[in-house]
Coordinates of C-alpha atoms in Angstrom, one line a residue:
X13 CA 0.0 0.0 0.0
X14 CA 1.2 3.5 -1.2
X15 CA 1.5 6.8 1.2
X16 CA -0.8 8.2 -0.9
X17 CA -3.6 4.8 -0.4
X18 CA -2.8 5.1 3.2
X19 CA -3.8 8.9 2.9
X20 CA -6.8 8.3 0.8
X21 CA -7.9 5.6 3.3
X22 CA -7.8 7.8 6.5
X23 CA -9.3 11.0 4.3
X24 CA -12.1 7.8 3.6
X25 CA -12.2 6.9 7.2
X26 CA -12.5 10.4 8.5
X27 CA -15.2 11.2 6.2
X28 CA -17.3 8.4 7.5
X29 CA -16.7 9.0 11.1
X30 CA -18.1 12.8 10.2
X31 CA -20.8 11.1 8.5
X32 CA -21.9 9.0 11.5
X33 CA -21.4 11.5 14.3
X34 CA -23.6 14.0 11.8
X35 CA -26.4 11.0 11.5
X36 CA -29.1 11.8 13.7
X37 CA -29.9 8.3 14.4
X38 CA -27.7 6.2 17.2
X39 CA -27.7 2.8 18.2
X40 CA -29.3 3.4 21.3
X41 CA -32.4 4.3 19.2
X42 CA -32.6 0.7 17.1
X43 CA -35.0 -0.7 19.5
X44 CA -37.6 2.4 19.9
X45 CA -37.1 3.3 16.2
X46 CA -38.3 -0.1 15.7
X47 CA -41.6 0.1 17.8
X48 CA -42.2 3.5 16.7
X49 CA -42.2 2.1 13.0
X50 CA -44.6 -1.2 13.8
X51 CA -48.0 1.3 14.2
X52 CA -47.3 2.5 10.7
X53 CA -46.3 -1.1 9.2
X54 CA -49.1 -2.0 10.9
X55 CA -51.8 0.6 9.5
X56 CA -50.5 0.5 5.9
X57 CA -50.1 -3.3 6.0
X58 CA -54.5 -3.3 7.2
X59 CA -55.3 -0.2 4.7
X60 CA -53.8 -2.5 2.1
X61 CA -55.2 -5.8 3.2
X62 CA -58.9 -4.4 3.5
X63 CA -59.3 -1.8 0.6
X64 CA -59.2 -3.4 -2.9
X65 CA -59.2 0.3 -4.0
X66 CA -57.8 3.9 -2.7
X67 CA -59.8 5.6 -0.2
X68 CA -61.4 8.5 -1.4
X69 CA -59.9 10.0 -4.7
X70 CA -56.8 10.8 -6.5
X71 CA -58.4 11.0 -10.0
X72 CA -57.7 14.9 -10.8
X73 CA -53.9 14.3 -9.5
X74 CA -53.3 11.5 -11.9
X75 CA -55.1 13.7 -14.5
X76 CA -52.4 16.1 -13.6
X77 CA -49.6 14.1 -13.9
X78 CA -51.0 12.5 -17.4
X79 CA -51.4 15.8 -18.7
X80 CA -47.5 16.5 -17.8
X81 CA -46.9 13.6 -20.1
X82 CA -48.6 14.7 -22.6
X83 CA -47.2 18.3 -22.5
X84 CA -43.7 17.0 -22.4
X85 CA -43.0 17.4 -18.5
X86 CA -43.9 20.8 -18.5
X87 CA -46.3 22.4 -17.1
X88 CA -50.1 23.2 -18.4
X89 CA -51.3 26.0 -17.6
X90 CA -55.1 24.5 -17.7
X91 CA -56.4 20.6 -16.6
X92 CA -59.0 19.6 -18.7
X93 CA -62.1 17.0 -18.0
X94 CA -63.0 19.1 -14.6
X95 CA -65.8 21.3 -15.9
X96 CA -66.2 22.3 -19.1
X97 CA -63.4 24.8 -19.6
X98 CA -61.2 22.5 -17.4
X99 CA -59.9 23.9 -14.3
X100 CA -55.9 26.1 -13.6
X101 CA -53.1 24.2 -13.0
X102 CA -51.3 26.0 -10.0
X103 CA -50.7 23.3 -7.7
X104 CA -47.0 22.9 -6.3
X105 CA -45.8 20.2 -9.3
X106 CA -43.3 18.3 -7.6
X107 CA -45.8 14.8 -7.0
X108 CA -46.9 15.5 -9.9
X109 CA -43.3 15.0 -11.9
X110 CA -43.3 11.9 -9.5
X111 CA -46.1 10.4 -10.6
X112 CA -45.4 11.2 -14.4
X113 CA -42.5 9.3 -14.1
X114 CA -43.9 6.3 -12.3
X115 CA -46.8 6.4 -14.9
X116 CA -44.3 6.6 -17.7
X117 CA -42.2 3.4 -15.8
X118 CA -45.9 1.3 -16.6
X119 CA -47.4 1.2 -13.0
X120 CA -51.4 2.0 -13.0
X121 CA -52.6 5.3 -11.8
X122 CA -55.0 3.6 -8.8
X123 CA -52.3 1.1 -7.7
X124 CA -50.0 4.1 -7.1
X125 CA -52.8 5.8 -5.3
X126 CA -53.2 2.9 -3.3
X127 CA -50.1 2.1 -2.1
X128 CA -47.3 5.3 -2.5
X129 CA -48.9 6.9 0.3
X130 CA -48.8 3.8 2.4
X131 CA -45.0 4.8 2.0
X132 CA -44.8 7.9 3.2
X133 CA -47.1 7.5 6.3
X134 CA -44.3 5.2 7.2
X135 CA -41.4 7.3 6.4
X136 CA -43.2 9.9 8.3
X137 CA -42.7 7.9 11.1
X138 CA -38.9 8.7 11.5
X139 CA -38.9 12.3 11.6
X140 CA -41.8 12.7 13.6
X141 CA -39.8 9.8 16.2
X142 CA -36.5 12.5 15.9
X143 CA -38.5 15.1 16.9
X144 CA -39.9 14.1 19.7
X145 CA -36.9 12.5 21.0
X146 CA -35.0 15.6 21.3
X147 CA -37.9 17.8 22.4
X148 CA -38.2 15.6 25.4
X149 CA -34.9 14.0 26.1
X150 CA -36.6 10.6 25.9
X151 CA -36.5 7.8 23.4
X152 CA -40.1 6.1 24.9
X153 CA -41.3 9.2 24.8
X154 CA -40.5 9.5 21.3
X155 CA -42.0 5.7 20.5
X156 CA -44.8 6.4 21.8
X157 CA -45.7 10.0 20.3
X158 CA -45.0 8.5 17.0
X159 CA -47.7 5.5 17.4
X160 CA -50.1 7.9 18.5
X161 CA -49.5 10.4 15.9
X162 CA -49.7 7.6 12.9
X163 CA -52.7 6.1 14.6
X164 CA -55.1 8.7 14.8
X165 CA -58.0 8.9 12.5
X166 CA -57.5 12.2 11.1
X167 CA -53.9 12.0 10.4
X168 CA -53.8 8.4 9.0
X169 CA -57.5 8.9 6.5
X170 CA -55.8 11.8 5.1
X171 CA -52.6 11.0 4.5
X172 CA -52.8 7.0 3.8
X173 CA -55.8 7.7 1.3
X174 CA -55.6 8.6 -2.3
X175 CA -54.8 11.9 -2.4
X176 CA -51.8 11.0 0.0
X177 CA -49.6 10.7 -3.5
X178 CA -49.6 14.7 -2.4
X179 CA -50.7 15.3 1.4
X180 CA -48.6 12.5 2.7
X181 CA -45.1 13.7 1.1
X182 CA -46.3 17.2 2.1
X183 CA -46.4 16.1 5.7
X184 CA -43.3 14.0 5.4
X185 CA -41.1 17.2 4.4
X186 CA -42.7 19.5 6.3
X187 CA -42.1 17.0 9.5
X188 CA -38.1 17.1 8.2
X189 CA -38.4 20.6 8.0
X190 CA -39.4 21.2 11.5
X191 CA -37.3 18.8 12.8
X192 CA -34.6 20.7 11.1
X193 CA -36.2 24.1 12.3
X194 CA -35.8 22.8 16.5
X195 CA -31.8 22.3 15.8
X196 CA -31.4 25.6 14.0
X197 CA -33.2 27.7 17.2
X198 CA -31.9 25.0 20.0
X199 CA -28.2 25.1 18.5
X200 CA -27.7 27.0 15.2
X201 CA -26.4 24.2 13.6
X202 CA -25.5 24.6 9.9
X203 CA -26.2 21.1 8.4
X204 CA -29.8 21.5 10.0
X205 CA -30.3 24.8 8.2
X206 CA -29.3 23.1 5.5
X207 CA -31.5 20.3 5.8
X208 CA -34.5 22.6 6.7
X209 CA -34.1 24.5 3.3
X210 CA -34.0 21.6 1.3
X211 CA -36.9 20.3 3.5
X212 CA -39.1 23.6 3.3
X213 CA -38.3 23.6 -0.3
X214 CA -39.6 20.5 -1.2
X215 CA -42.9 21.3 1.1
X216 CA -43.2 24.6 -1.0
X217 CA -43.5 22.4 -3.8
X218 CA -45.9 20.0 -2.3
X219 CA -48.8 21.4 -0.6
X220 CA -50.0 25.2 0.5
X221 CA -51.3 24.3 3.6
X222 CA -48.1 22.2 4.7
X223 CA -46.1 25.4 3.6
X224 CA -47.8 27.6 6.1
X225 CA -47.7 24.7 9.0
X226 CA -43.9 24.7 8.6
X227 CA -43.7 28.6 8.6
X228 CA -46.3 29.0 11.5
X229 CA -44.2 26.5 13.4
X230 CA -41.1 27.8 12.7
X231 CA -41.8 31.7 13.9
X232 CA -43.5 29.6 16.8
X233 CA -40.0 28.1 17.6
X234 CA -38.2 30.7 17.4
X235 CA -40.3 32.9 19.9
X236 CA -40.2 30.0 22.5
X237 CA -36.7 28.3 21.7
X238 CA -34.7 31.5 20.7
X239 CA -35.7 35.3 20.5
X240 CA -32.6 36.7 19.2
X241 CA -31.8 38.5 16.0
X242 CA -29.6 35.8 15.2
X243 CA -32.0 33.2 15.3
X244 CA -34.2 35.1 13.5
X245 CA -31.7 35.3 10.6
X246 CA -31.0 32.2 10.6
X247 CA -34.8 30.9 10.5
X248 CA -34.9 33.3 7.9
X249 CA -32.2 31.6 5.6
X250 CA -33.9 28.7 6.2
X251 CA -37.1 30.3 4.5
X252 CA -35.2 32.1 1.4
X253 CA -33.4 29.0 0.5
X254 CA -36.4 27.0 0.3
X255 CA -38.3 29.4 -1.5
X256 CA -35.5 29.5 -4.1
X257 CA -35.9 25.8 -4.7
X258 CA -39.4 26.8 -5.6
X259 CA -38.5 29.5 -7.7
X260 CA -38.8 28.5 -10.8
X261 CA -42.0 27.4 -10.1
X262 CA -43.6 30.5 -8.3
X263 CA -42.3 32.3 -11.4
X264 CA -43.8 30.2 -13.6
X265 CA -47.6 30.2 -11.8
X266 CA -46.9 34.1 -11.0
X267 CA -46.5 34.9 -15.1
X268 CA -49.2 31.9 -16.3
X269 CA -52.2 32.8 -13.8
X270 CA -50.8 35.8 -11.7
X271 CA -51.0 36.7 -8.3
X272 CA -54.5 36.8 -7.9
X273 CA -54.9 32.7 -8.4
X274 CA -53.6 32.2 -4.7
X275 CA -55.9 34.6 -3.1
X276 CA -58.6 32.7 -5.0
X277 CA -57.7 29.8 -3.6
X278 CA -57.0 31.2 0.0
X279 CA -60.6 31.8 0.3
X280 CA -61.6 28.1 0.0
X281 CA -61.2 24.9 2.2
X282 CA -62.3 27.1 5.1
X283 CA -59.3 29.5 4.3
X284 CA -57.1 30.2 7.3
X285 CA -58.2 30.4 11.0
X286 CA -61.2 29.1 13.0
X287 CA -59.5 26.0 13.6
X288 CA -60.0 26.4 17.3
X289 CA -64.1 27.2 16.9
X290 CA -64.4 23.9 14.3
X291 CA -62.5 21.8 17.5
X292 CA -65.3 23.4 20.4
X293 CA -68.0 22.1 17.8
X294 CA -67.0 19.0 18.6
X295 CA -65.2 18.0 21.9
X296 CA -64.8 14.1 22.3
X297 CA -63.2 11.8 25.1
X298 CA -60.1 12.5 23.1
X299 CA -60.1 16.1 23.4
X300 CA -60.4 15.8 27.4
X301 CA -57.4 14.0 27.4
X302 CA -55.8 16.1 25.6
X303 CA -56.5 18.9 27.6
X304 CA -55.5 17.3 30.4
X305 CA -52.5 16.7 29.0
X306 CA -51.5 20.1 28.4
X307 CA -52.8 21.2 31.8
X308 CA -50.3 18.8 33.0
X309 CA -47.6 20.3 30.6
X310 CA -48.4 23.8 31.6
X311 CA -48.1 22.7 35.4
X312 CA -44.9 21.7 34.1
X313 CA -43.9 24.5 32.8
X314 CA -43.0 22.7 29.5
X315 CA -44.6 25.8 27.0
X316 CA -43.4 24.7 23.7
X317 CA -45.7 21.5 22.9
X318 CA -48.2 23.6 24.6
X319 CA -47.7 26.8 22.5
X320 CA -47.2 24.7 19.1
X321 CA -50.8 22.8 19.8
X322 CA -52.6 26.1 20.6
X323 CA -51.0 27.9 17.5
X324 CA -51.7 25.0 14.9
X325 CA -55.2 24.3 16.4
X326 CA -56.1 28.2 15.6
X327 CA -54.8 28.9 12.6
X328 CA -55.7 25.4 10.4
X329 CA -59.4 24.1 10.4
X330 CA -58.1 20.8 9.2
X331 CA -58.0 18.9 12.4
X332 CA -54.8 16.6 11.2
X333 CA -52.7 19.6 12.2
X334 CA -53.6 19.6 16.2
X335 CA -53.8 15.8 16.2
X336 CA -50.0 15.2 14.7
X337 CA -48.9 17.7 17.5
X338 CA -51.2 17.1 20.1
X339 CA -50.1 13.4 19.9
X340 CA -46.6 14.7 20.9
X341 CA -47.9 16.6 23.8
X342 CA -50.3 13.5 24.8
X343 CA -46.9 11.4 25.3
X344 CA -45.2 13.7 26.7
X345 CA -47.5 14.2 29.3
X346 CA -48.5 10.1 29.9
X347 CA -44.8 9.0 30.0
X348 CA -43.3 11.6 31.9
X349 CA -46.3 11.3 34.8
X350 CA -46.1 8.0 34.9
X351 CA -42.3 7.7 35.6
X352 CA -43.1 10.3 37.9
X353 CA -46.0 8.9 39.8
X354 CA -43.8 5.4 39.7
X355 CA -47.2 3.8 39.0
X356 CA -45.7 0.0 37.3
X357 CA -43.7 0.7 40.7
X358 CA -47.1 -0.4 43.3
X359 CA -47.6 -3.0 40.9
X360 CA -44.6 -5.5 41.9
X361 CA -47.0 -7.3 44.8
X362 CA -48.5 -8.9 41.6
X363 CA -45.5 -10.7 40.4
X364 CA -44.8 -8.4 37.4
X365 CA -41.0 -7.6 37.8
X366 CA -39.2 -5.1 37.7
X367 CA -40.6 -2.0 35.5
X368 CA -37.8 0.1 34.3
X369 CA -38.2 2.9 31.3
X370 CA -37.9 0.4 28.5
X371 CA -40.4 -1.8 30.0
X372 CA -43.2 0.9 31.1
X373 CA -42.5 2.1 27.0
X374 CA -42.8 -1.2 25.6
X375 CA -45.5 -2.1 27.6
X376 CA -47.6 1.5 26.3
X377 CA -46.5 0.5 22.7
X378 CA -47.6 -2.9 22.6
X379 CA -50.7 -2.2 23.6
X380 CA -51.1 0.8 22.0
X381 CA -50.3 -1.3 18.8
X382 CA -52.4 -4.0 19.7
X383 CA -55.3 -2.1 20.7
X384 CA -55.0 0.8 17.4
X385 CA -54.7 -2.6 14.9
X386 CA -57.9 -3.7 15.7
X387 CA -59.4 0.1 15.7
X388 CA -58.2 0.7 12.4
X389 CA -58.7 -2.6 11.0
X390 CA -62.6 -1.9 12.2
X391 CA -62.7 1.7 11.1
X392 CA -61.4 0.6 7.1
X393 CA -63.5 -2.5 7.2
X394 CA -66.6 -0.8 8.1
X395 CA -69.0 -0.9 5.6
X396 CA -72.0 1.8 7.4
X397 CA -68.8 4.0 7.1
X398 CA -65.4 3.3 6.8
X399 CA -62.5 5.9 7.7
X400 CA -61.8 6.5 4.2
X401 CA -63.9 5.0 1.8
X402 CA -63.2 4.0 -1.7
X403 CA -65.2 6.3 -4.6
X404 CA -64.2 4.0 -7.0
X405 CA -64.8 -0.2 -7.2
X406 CA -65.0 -3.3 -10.0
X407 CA -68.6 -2.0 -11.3
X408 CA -67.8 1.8 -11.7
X409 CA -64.4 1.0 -13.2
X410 CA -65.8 -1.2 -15.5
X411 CA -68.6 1.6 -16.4
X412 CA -65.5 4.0 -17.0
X413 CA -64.2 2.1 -19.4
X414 CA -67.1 1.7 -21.0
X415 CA -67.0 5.4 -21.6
X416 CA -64.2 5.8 -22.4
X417 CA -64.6 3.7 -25.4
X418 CA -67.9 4.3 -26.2
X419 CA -68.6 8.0 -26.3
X420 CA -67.3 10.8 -28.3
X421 CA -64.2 12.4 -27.4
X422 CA -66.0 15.1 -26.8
X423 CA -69.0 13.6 -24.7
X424 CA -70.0 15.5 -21.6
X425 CA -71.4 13.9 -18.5
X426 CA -73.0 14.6 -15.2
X427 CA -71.3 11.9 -12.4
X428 CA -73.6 11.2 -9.3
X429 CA -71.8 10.8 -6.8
X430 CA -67.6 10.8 -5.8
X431 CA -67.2 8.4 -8.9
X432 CA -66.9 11.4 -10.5
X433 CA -63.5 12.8 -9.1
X434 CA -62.0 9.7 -10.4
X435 CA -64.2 10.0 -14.0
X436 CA -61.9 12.2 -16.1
X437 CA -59.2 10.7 -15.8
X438 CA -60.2 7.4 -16.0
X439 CA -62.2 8.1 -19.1
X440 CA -60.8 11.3 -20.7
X441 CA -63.9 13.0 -21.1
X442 CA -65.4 16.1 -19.1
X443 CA -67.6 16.6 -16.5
X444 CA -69.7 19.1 -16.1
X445 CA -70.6 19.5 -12.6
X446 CA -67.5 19.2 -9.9
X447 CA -65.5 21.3 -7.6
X448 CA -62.0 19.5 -7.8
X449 CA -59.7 21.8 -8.8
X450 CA -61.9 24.9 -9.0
X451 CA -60.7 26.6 -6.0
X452 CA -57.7 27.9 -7.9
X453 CA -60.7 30.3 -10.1
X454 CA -61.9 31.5 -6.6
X455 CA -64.4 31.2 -3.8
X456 CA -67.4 31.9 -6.2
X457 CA -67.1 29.3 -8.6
X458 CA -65.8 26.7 -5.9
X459 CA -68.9 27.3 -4.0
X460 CA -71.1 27.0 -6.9
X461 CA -69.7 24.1 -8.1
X462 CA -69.2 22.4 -5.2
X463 CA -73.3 23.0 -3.7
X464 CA -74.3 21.8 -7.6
X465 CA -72.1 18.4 -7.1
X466 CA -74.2 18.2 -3.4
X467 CA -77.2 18.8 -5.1
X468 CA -77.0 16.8 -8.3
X469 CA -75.6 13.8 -6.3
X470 CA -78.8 13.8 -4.0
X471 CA -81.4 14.5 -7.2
X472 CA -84.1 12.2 -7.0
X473 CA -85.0 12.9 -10.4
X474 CA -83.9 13.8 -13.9
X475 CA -85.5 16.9 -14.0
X476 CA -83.6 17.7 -11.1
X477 CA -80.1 16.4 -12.8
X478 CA -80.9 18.6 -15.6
X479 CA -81.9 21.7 -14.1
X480 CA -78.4 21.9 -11.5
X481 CA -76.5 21.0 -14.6
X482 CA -78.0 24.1 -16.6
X483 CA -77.2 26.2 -13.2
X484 CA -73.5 25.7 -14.4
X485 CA -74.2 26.4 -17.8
X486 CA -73.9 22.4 -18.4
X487 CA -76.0 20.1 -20.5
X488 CA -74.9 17.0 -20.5
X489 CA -74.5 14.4 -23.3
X490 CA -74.8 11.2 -20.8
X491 CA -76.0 10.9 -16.9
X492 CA -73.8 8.5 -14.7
X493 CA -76.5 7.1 -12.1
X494 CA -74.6 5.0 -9.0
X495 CA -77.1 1.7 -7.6
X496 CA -77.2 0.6 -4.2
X497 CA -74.4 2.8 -1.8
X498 CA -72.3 5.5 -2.8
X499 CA -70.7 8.5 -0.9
X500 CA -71.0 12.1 -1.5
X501 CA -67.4 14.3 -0.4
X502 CA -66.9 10.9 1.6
X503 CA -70.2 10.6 3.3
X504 CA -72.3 7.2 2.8
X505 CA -75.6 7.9 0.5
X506 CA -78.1 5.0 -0.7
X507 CA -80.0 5.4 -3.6
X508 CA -83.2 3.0 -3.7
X509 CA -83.9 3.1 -7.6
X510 CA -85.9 6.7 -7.9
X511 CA -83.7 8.5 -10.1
X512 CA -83.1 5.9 -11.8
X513 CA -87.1 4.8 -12.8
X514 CA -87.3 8.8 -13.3
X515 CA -84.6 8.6 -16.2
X516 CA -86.5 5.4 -17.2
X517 CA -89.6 7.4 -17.5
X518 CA -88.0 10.3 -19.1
X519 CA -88.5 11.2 -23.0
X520 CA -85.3 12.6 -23.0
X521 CA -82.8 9.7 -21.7
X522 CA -82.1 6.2 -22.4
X523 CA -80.0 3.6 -21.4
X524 CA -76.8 3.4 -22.8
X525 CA -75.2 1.3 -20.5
X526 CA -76.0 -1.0 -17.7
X527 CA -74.0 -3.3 -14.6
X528 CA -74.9 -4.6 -11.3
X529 CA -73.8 -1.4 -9.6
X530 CA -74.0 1.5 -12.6
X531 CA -75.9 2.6 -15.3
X532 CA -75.3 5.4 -17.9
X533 CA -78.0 7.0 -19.9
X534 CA -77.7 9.0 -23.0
X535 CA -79.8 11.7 -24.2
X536 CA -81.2 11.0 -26.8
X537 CA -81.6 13.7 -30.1
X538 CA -84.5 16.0 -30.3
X539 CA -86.8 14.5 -32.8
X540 CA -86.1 11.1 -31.0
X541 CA -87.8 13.0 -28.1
X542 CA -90.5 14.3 -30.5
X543 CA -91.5 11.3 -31.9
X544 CA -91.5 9.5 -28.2
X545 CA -93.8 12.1 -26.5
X546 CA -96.4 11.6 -29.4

């Protein structure tokens, strides 16, 4: 071996040593990394056992990504098949790309909303574990916050469902941001303000309402953790240096739709704010717990889970928010009391050992496990109503194809029911009644679209279908009519057959197309409708 091999070796050696002091991860955490990843192998592994098909929908962000394709990976300024004139395209791209790509590699738009976000509910899992491990000093701790925070309804139905492909990554780098974000307040360190740029970046990219969760977190760190100028700054480089990863992106929306789409969009989805009057309307065992917990916190004059929950339950009425950080504060509070109240400590008369840290964890975990298993096998099983229900099965996928190679190019159809988020893309023809997507044109149209999709999914008559459909300036070549139990924005409906013998009965429609669960009629020519009302 040369001097200058021995060299290259130790220069090798050195850089790995760097490497593995820098790694966040240590071998003390193998074992509660482990149980803090089996509730997420363990939810994913049900969701995927008991649902055939994604829950809820995904269909306009595989439209999106198809239409990439088709524009050559770059962007289109317009998505069509959602309404008539097709709806802006001015969400962050980056799934998007992802999905292009894994559509281009041959892998089926619904089995890549079924299982990618199975993925990152798991990866989730590891920042989310970091975190709370260096909030509190405590591995357990950390095991535990993790379970709760992948087990709870809100979190998992929104992030393991279809549109996961987006939400789930979104929540997956913004967790990584934030983690990030408590090293760059609690010790300035460089690599983390690295990592929190590239993190935030990608976030930016991802999902709007992530986006301001990471900035409303990080100005909420800084405040408790930090205070100076200094921090500031640096919180603030975090910030610029994940915007200019989006860049070339905002510059492309800015010049394509202008400033004025994100204020459209801000005004929908509840906007910002009234998270905290949305969480009063509705106050469950859960919630007392949870106060509890933080009245516990407070008495313990541990402010920053405290602070972060309050913050995040205020300023986002989507609930997934407070649960992810509220399931921090819950184990925080559980753990540390009951090492403090040494309560496995009275129960040694019974034979059970010794009860150290590991063992009161473990013990919390398993259970925990065992018990949120069974919940959420339940909850996805259910079929009065499941925790995220499919829109899509065998009968309306075999309807959409149908369609698809049926009907003119140019057909136009009215979709009762959440079949219809799925329906353009699956079939590559337009719908004219739906609010997916419309936000980005503003509050007005959203709302109007989105109360004639309510209404026209609940019609118990074609004269009903027809006159909401006119209401959006719509008249529609062919009428998709669900059989049996369907949902409406998630919520279980069944129809017992009278909009279906009112198209029957109509002049104006026939049946075009017919299976156990679907049927599609067409309307039929004027003079057809003449001739059949003499």
């Amino acid at each position: 071996m040369t001097v200058r091999d021995t060299s290259a070796e130790s220069s090798a050696t050195a850089t790995i040593r760097s490497v593995a002091h820098a790694a966040p991860l240590t071998p003390s955490d193998r074992y509660w990394l482990f149980l803090a990843m089996l509730p997420g192998l363990v939810a994913a592994g049900v969701y995927l056992f008991v649902m055939p098909y994604p829950g809820y929908g995904a269909g306009l962000y595989a439209k999106i990504a198809l239409e990439l394709q088709a524009n050559g990976y770059l962007l289109p300024a317009r998505i069509p098949g959602y309404t008539v004139d097709g709806v802006p395209f001015a969400y962050p791209p980056l799934q998007f790309y992802i999905l292009a790509v894994l559509f281009d590699l041959g892998f089926d738009p619904i089995a890549v909303a079924r299982v990618l976000p199975a993925i990152a509910v798991i990866a989730t899992q590891i920042p989310v574990y970091l975190l709370t491990r260096d909030i509190t000093e405590s591995r357990p701790t950390a095991a535990i916050a993790t379970a709760l925070v992948v087990l709870n309804p809100q979190v998992l139905q929104w992030h393991i469902s279809a549109g996961g492909v987006v939400r789930a990554f979104a929540f997956l780098y913004a967790m990584v941001a934030i983690y990030a974000g408590y090293h760059v307040f609690t010790s300035g360190n460089r690599r983390a303000m690295v990592l929190g740029a590239a993190a935030f970046g990608l976030t930016v990219l991802t999902h709007p309402t992530y986006t301001l969760f990471v900035v409303a977190t990080y100005l909420l760190f800084w405040v408790v953790l930090d205070r100076s100028l200094i921090g500031f700054g640096r919180g603030a480089l975090v910030g610029i240096g994940g915007l200019s990863i989006a860049a070339p992106w905002l510059w492309w929306v800015l010049s394509t739709h202008g400033l004025d789409v994100f204020t459209a969009a801000a005004g929908t989805h509840g906007g910002i704010g009234g998270g905290l009057e949305a969480a009063v309307a509705f106050l469950s065992p859960y919630h007392v717990l949870l106060l509890a917990a933080i009245g516990y916190l407070v008495v313990r004059r541990e402010y920053l889970l405290v602070s972060w929950l309050v913050v995040v339950a205020v300023l986002f009425q989507q609930s997934r928010f407070a649960y992810a950080v509220g399931g921090i504060a819950l184990a925080t509070a559980l753990y540390d009391l009951t090492i403090r109240a040494r309560l496995f400590g009275r129960l040694q008369a019974f034979s059970l050992g010794r009860f150290d840290r590991r063992a009161i964890g473990t013990v919390f975990l398993v259970v925990g496990i065992a018990v949120g298993g069974v919940y959420v096998s339940s909850e996805f099983a259910s079929q009065s109503d499941p925790l995220a229900p499919a829109f899509i099965d065998d009968s309306s996928v075999e309807a959409m194809e149908w369609a698809a190679a049926e009907t003119p190019p140019d057909a136009t159809f009215v979709v009762v029911g959440d079949a219809a988020e799925w329906f353009p893309m699956m079939t590559d023809r337009t719908i004219l009644i739906g609010p997916w997507g419309v936000e980005w044109e503003g509050d007005g149209p959203f709302e109007r679209q989105i109360t004639a999709y309510e209404t026209s999914s609940e019609c118990q008559t074609a004269t009903c279908v027809e006159q909401v459909a006119a209401s959006v300036g719509g008249s529609p070549d062919y009428v998709y009519v669900p059989r049996g139990r369907y949902t409406i924005r998630g919520h279980g409906m069944v129809t017992f057959g009278s909009l279906e013998r009112s198209f029957d009965r109509s002049p104006k429609w026939q049946r075009a197309y017919e299976n156990r669960d679907v049927i599609i009629y067409r309307s039929k020519p004027v003079f057809e409708s003449d001739e059949s009302e003499q």
